[in-house]
PDB file of C-alpha atoms in Angstrom:
ATOM      1  CA  UNK A   1     127.641 141.618  74.692  1.00 93.00           C
ATOM      2  CA  UNK A   2     130.632 139.466  75.461  1.00 92.00           C
ATOM      3  CA  UNK A   3     131.123 136.924  77.009  1.00 93.00           C
ATOM      4  CA  UNK A   4     134.489 134.056  77.605  1.00 90.00           C
ATOM      5  CA  UNK A   5     135.898 132.037  79.627  1.00 86.00           C
ATOM      6  CA  UNK A   6     139.631 131.569  78.216  1.00 87.00           C
ATOM      7  CA  UNK A   7     140.768 135.087  78.783  1.00 88.00           C
ATOM      8  CA  UNK A   8     144.451 136.054  80.128  1.00 89.00           C
ATOM      9  CA  UNK A   9     146.108 139.308  81.304  1.00 87.00           C
ATOM     10  CA  UNK A  10     149.542 139.828  80.989  1.00 88.00           C
ATOM     11  CA  UNK A  11     151.184 142.545  82.533  1.00 84.00           C
ATOM     12  CA  UNK A  12     155.393 141.839  82.209  1.00 85.00           C
ATOM     13  CA  UNK A  13     156.143 145.209  83.237  1.00 79.00           C
ATOM     14  CA  UNK A  14     154.735 143.907  86.774  1.00 71.00           C
ATOM     15  CA  UNK A  15     155.431 140.240  86.032  1.00 74.00           C
ATOM     16  CA  UNK A  16     151.743 139.690  86.316  1.00 76.00           C
ATOM     17  CA  UNK A  17     150.225 136.786  84.587  1.00 80.00           C
ATOM     18  CA  UNK A  18     146.508 135.592  84.782  1.00 80.00           C
ATOM     19  CA  UNK A  19     144.795 133.050  83.281  1.00 83.00           C
ATOM     20  CA  UNK A  20     142.006 131.346  82.961  1.00 83.00           C
ATOM     21  CA  UNK A  21     139.867 134.338  83.750  1.00 90.00           C
ATOM     22  CA  UNK A  22     136.366 134.488  82.741  1.00 94.00           C
ATOM     23  CA  UNK A  23     134.018 137.758  81.878  1.00 92.00           C
ATOM     24  CA  UNK A  24     131.146 138.601  81.469  1.00 94.00           C
ATOM     25  CA  UNK A  25     130.066 142.157  79.449  1.00 94.00           C
ATOM     26  CA  UNK A  26     126.846 144.410  78.961  1.00 95.00           C
ATOM     27  CA  UNK A  27     127.526 147.341  77.400  1.00 95.00           C
ATOM     28  CA  UNK A  28     126.564 150.275  75.382  1.00 96.00           C
ATOM     29  CA  UNK A  29     128.411 153.003  73.600  1.00 94.00           C
ATOM     30  CA  UNK A  30     129.159 155.770  70.754  1.00 95.00           C
ATOM     31  CA  UNK A  31     131.952 156.732  69.230  1.00 93.00           C
ATOM     32  CA  UNK A  32     133.019 159.396  66.233  1.00 91.00           C
ATOM     33  CA  UNK A  33     134.168 158.424  62.955  1.00 88.00           C
ATOM     34  CA  UNK A  34     137.728 158.263  63.782  1.00 88.00           C
ATOM     35  CA  UNK A  35     136.901 156.382  67.623  1.00 86.00           C
ATOM     36  CA  UNK A  36     138.832 159.342  68.909  1.00 88.00           C
ATOM     37  CA  UNK A  37     135.640 160.059  71.196  1.00 93.00           C
ATOM     38  CA  UNK A  38     134.069 156.821  72.762  1.00 95.00           C
ATOM     39  CA  UNK A  39     131.286 157.048  75.544  1.00 95.00           C
ATOM     40  CA  UNK A  40     130.347 153.843  77.255  1.00 96.00           C
ATOM     41  CA  UNK A  41     127.959 152.228  80.034  1.00 97.00           C
ATOM     42  CA  UNK A  42     128.544 149.066  81.692  1.00 96.00           C
ATOM     43  CA  UNK A  43     125.489 147.860  82.705  1.00 96.00           C
ATOM     44  CA  UNK A  44     127.571 144.759  83.831  1.00 94.00           C
ATOM     45  CA  UNK A  45     130.880 143.771  83.731  1.00 95.00           C
ATOM     46  CA  UNK A  46     131.828 140.309  85.724  1.00 95.00           C
ATOM     47  CA  UNK A  47     135.344 139.099  85.995  1.00 93.00           C
ATOM     48  CA  UNK A  48     136.049 135.554  88.146  1.00 92.00           C
ATOM     49  CA  UNK A  49     139.163 133.850  88.169  1.00 87.00           C
ATOM     50  CA  UNK A  50     139.803 131.367  90.717  1.00 83.00           C
ATOM     51  CA  UNK A  51     136.064 132.055  92.370  1.00 84.00           C
ATOM     52  CA  UNK A  52     137.512 135.521  93.036  1.00 88.00           C
ATOM     53  CA  UNK A  53     134.401 137.724  91.429  1.00 93.00           C
ATOM     54  CA  UNK A  54     134.830 141.351  90.616  1.00 94.00           C
ATOM     55  CA  UNK A  55     131.401 143.036  89.178  1.00 97.00           C
ATOM     56  CA  UNK A  56     131.959 146.727  87.876  1.00 97.00           C
ATOM     57  CA  UNK A  57     129.062 149.070  86.718  1.00 97.00           C
ATOM     58  CA  UNK A  58     129.388 152.950  86.020  1.00 97.00           C
ATOM     59  CA  UNK A  59     130.109 155.017  82.961  1.00 97.00           C
ATOM     60  CA  UNK A  60     133.437 155.676  80.825  1.00 96.00           C
ATOM     61  CA  UNK A  61     134.682 158.023  78.261  1.00 96.00           C
ATOM     62  CA  UNK A  62     137.899 158.158  76.557  1.00 93.00           C
ATOM     63  CA  UNK A  63     139.095 161.279  74.342  1.00 89.00           C
ATOM     64  CA  UNK A  64     142.169 162.849  74.929  1.00 85.00           C
ATOM     65  CA  UNK A  65     142.249 161.200  78.552  1.00 91.00           C
ATOM     66  CA  UNK A  66     139.945 158.362  80.159  1.00 94.00           C
ATOM     67  CA  UNK A  67     137.717 159.558  82.226  1.00 96.00           C
ATOM     68  CA  UNK A  68     135.263 157.060  84.747  1.00 96.00           C
ATOM     69  CA  UNK A  69     132.559 156.867  86.781  1.00 97.00           C
ATOM     70  CA  UNK A  70     132.656 153.145  88.345  1.00 97.00           C
ATOM     71  CA  UNK A  71     131.274 150.976  90.918  1.00 98.00           C
ATOM     72  CA  UNK A  72     132.959 147.861  92.073  1.00 97.00           C
ATOM     73  CA  UNK A  73     132.146 144.825  94.375  1.00 97.00           C
ATOM     74  CA  UNK A  74     133.469 141.724  94.884  1.00 96.00           C
ATOM     75  CA  UNK A  75     132.207 138.689  96.449  1.00 96.00           C
ATOM     76  CA  UNK A  76     133.685 136.752  99.251  1.00 95.00           C
ATOM     77  CA  UNK A  77     137.445 136.163  99.267  1.00 92.00           C
ATOM     78  CA  UNK A  78     139.443 133.782 101.306  1.00 93.00           C
ATOM     79  CA  UNK A  79     142.781 135.681 102.632  1.00 90.00           C
ATOM     80  CA  UNK A  80     144.590 132.287 102.016  1.00 88.00           C
ATOM     81  CA  UNK A  81     143.540 131.810  98.628  1.00 86.00           C
ATOM     82  CA  UNK A  82     144.535 135.781  97.979  1.00 83.00           C
ATOM     83  CA  UNK A  83     147.654 135.618  99.272  1.00 82.00           C
ATOM     84  CA  UNK A  84     148.558 132.338  97.744  1.00 80.00           C
ATOM     85  CA  UNK A  85     148.042 133.784  94.292  1.00 75.00           C
ATOM     86  CA  UNK A  86     150.092 137.471  94.611  1.00 73.00           C
ATOM     87  CA  UNK A  87     152.825 137.453  92.364  1.00 69.00           C
ATOM     88  CA  UNK A  88     155.884 138.415  94.395  1.00 69.00           C
ATOM     89  CA  UNK A  89     155.998 141.779  94.027  1.00 66.00           C
ATOM     90  CA  UNK A  90     152.720 142.587  96.171  1.00 67.00           C
ATOM     91  CA  UNK A  91     152.870 139.774  98.646  1.00 67.00           C
ATOM     92  CA  UNK A  92     155.672 141.929  99.924  1.00 66.00           C
ATOM     93  CA  UNK A  93     152.901 144.320 101.270  1.00 66.00           C
ATOM     94  CA  UNK A  94     152.513 141.403 103.970  1.00 70.00           C
ATOM     95  CA  UNK A  95     155.337 141.498 106.618  1.00 74.00           C
ATOM     96  CA  UNK A  96     156.724 138.108 106.569  1.00 78.00           C
ATOM     97  CA  UNK A  97     155.896 138.358 110.614  1.00 84.00           C
ATOM     98  CA  UNK A  98     152.083 138.476 110.475  1.00 85.00           C
ATOM     99  CA  UNK A  99     150.215 135.152 109.759  1.00 88.00           C
ATOM    100  CA  UNK A 100     146.492 135.593 108.811  1.00 89.00           C
ATOM    101  CA  UNK A 101     143.778 134.396 107.631  1.00 94.00           C
ATOM    102  CA  UNK A 102     139.636 135.007 107.143  1.00 96.00           C
ATOM    103  CA  UNK A 103     137.089 136.299 104.515  1.00 96.00           C
ATOM    104  CA  UNK A 104     137.164 139.607 102.856  1.00 95.00           C
ATOM    105  CA  UNK A 105     134.704 141.477 101.005  1.00 96.00           C
ATOM    106  CA  UNK A 106     134.973 144.786  99.252  1.00 96.00           C
ATOM    107  CA  UNK A 107     133.630 147.637  97.564  1.00 97.00           C
ATOM    108  CA  UNK A 108     134.701 150.474  95.725  1.00 98.00           C
ATOM    109  CA  UNK A 109     133.875 153.771  93.496  1.00 98.00           C
ATOM    110  CA  UNK A 110     136.712 154.685  91.237  1.00 97.00           C
ATOM    111  CA  UNK A 111     135.981 158.440  90.081  1.00 97.00           C
ATOM    112  CA  UNK A 112     138.169 160.765  87.943  1.00 96.00           C
ATOM    113  CA  UNK A 113     140.365 160.855  85.178  1.00 95.00           C
ATOM    114  CA  UNK A 114     143.418 158.829  83.927  1.00 94.00           C
ATOM    115  CA  UNK A 115     146.296 159.922  81.859  1.00 91.00           C
ATOM    116  CA  UNK A 116     149.950 160.179  82.247  1.00 88.00           C
ATOM    117  CA  UNK A 117     149.784 162.588  84.878  1.00 90.00           C
ATOM    118  CA  UNK A 118     146.237 162.153  86.846  1.00 93.00           C
ATOM    119  CA  UNK A 119     144.762 158.852  88.356  1.00 94.00           C
ATOM    120  CA  UNK A 120     141.148 158.479  89.462  1.00 95.00           C
ATOM    121  CA  UNK A 121     140.589 159.016  92.759  1.00 96.00           C
ATOM    122  CA  UNK A 122     138.817 155.810  94.720  1.00 96.00           C
ATOM    123  CA  UNK A 123     137.192 155.726  97.493  1.00 97.00           C
ATOM    124  CA  UNK A 124     136.758 151.693  98.986  1.00 97.00           C
ATOM    125  CA  UNK A 125     135.053 149.835 101.882  1.00 98.00           C
ATOM    126  CA  UNK A 126     136.725 146.667 103.419  1.00 96.00           C
ATOM    127  CA  UNK A 127     134.737 144.029 105.617  1.00 97.00           C
ATOM    128  CA  UNK A 128     136.740 141.388 107.097  1.00 96.00           C
ATOM    129  CA  UNK A 129     134.750 138.455 109.228  1.00 96.00           C
ATOM    130  CA  UNK A 130     136.162 135.321 110.251  1.00 95.00           C
ATOM    131  CA  UNK A 131     139.608 136.568 110.592  1.00 95.00           C
ATOM    132  CA  UNK A 132     142.764 134.782 112.848  1.00 95.00           C
ATOM    133  CA  UNK A 133     146.336 135.429 112.953  1.00 91.00           C
ATOM    134  CA  UNK A 134     149.177 136.256 114.792  1.00 90.00           C
ATOM    135  CA  UNK A 135     152.071 138.697 114.817  1.00 86.00           C
ATOM    136  CA  UNK A 136     155.776 137.075 115.526  1.00 86.00           C
ATOM    137  CA  UNK A 137     155.146 134.697 117.919  1.00 85.00           C
ATOM    138  CA  UNK A 138     158.464 135.089 119.528  1.00 87.00           C
ATOM    139  CA  UNK A 139     157.843 139.016 119.992  1.00 87.00           C
ATOM    140  CA  UNK A 140     154.161 138.883 120.579  1.00 85.00           C
ATOM    141  CA  UNK A 141     152.968 135.314 121.910  1.00 87.00           C
ATOM    142  CA  UNK A 142     149.193 135.883 121.222  1.00 87.00           C
ATOM    143  CA  UNK A 143     146.853 134.229 118.457  1.00 91.00           C
ATOM    144  CA  UNK A 144     144.125 136.527 117.803  1.00 92.00           C
ATOM    145  CA  UNK A 145     140.707 134.802 116.190  1.00 93.00           C
ATOM    146  CA  UNK A 146     137.105 136.403 116.140  1.00 93.00           C
ATOM    147  CA  UNK A 147     138.658 139.431 113.992  1.00 95.00           C
ATOM    148  CA  UNK A 148     136.049 141.448 112.493  1.00 97.00           C
ATOM    149  CA  UNK A 149     136.525 144.439 110.833  1.00 96.00           C
ATOM    150  CA  UNK A 150     135.303 147.338 108.947  1.00 98.00           C
ATOM    151  CA  UNK A 151     137.340 149.698 107.558  1.00 97.00           C
ATOM    152  CA  UNK A 152     136.987 152.587 104.939  1.00 97.00           C
ATOM    153  CA  UNK A 153     139.738 153.992 102.640  1.00 95.00           C
ATOM    154  CA  UNK A 154     139.925 157.143 100.653  1.00 95.00           C
ATOM    155  CA  UNK A 155     143.307 156.431  97.936  1.00 92.00           C
ATOM    156  CA  UNK A 156     144.190 159.399  96.035  1.00 93.00           C
ATOM    157  CA  UNK A 157     147.597 159.002  94.096  1.00 89.00           C
ATOM    158  CA  UNK A 158     147.757 162.156  92.619  1.00 90.00           C
ATOM    159  CA  UNK A 159     148.712 163.572  96.419  1.00 89.00           C
ATOM    160  CA  UNK A 160     149.685 160.614  98.692  1.00 85.00           C
ATOM    161  CA  UNK A 161     149.612 162.923 101.739  1.00 86.00           C
ATOM    162  CA  UNK A 162     145.470 162.390 101.027  1.00 89.00           C
ATOM    163  CA  UNK A 163     145.111 158.773 101.478  1.00 91.00           C
ATOM    164  CA  UNK A 164     143.926 157.449 104.378  1.00 93.00           C
ATOM    165  CA  UNK A 165     142.283 154.572 105.920  1.00 94.00           C
ATOM    166  CA  UNK A 166     139.334 154.710 108.533  1.00 97.00           C
ATOM    167  CA  UNK A 167     138.699 151.755 111.537  1.00 96.00           C
ATOM    168  CA  UNK A 168     135.113 152.300 111.593  1.00 97.00           C
ATOM    169  CA  UNK A 169     135.739 149.047 114.088  1.00 96.00           C
ATOM    170  CA  UNK A 170     137.759 145.985 114.509  1.00 96.00           C
ATOM    171  CA  UNK A 171     137.603 143.557 116.877  1.00 96.00           C
ATOM    172  CA  UNK A 172     139.205 140.546 118.001  1.00 94.00           C
ATOM    173  CA  UNK A 173     140.036 138.028 120.881  1.00 95.00           C
ATOM    174  CA  UNK A 174     142.995 135.836 122.792  1.00 92.00           C
ATOM    175  CA  UNK A 175     142.342 134.142 125.345  1.00 88.00           C
ATOM    176  CA  UNK A 176     140.350 135.753 127.435  1.00 90.00           C
ATOM    177  CA  UNK A 177     140.780 139.317 126.809  1.00 93.00           C
ATOM    178  CA  UNK A 178     139.335 140.993 123.625  1.00 94.00           C
ATOM    179  CA  UNK A 179     139.931 144.185 121.993  1.00 92.00           C
ATOM    180  CA  UNK A 180     138.334 147.010 120.355  1.00 96.00           C
ATOM    181  CA  UNK A 181     139.773 149.138 117.954  1.00 95.00           C
ATOM    182  CA  UNK A 182     138.964 152.247 116.111  1.00 97.00           C
ATOM    183  CA  UNK A 183     141.199 155.491 114.711  1.00 97.00           C
ATOM    184  CA  UNK A 184     142.121 156.739 111.143  1.00 95.00           C
ATOM    185  CA  UNK A 185     145.566 155.594 109.595  1.00 91.00           C
ATOM    186  CA  UNK A 186     147.152 158.488 107.780  1.00 88.00           C
ATOM    187  CA  UNK A 187     150.599 158.708 105.781  1.00 82.00           C
ATOM    188  CA  UNK A 188     149.407 155.295 104.516  1.00 78.00           C
ATOM    189  CA  UNK A 189     151.465 155.831 101.073  1.00 75.00           C
ATOM    190  CA  UNK A 190     154.046 158.321 102.477  1.00 65.00           C
ATOM    191  CA  UNK A 191     157.993 157.159 101.300  1.00 57.00           C
ATOM    192  CA  UNK A 192     156.118 154.190  99.227  1.00 47.00           C
ATOM    193  CA  UNK A 193     156.627 153.034  95.584  1.00 52.00           C
ATOM    194  CA  UNK A 194     154.256 152.189  92.846  1.00 49.00           C
ATOM    195  CA  UNK A 195     154.336 148.504  94.197  1.00 44.00           C
ATOM    196  CA  UNK A 196     154.564 148.920  97.885  1.00 48.00           C
ATOM    197  CA  UNK A 197     153.256 150.855 100.778  1.00 52.00           C
ATOM    198  CA  UNK A 198     155.406 153.032 103.128  1.00 52.00           C
ATOM    199  CA  UNK A 199     155.530 153.159 106.411  1.00 53.00           C
TER     200      UNK A 199
END
């Protein structure tokens, strides 16, 4: 069991620095005498930062590579709070023409192998409520509110063409008009680099 409220995460390569993280971990593990083989069961890992909470459970093992079978869930995250904390290279994911707010909640499974050549697969579910926002008002002079969304995504960084998002339902209002959208988004990572989505 590990508990601390003074954890920091610094990634100099991507200029990402988080301080004031709190961590609670309850896990069991086995290892060989050289620590070249480690297996762990995570009963509960809770990370909290600026009120943004992430909980992880599942299994992980480290031998020549890291294998994992994990489930992650978040509490409700206000979009404006998340955007305010993003480093510059990640904030570019939101086009400057778009203003948005609302409350997000996410869950995901992370399964597979992690090493120099392989990334685990991620299947995620994203819920949005109380959304509002607009595109560039000079181009599209409409303010949308009452936005609700139920989205799922399959992320495969080993074969980016397999990454896709499913819009199970997205509803919004503008003035006296309401909009309902369903469908699938493909080529999500086509032409992208490691730090941003493609077209």
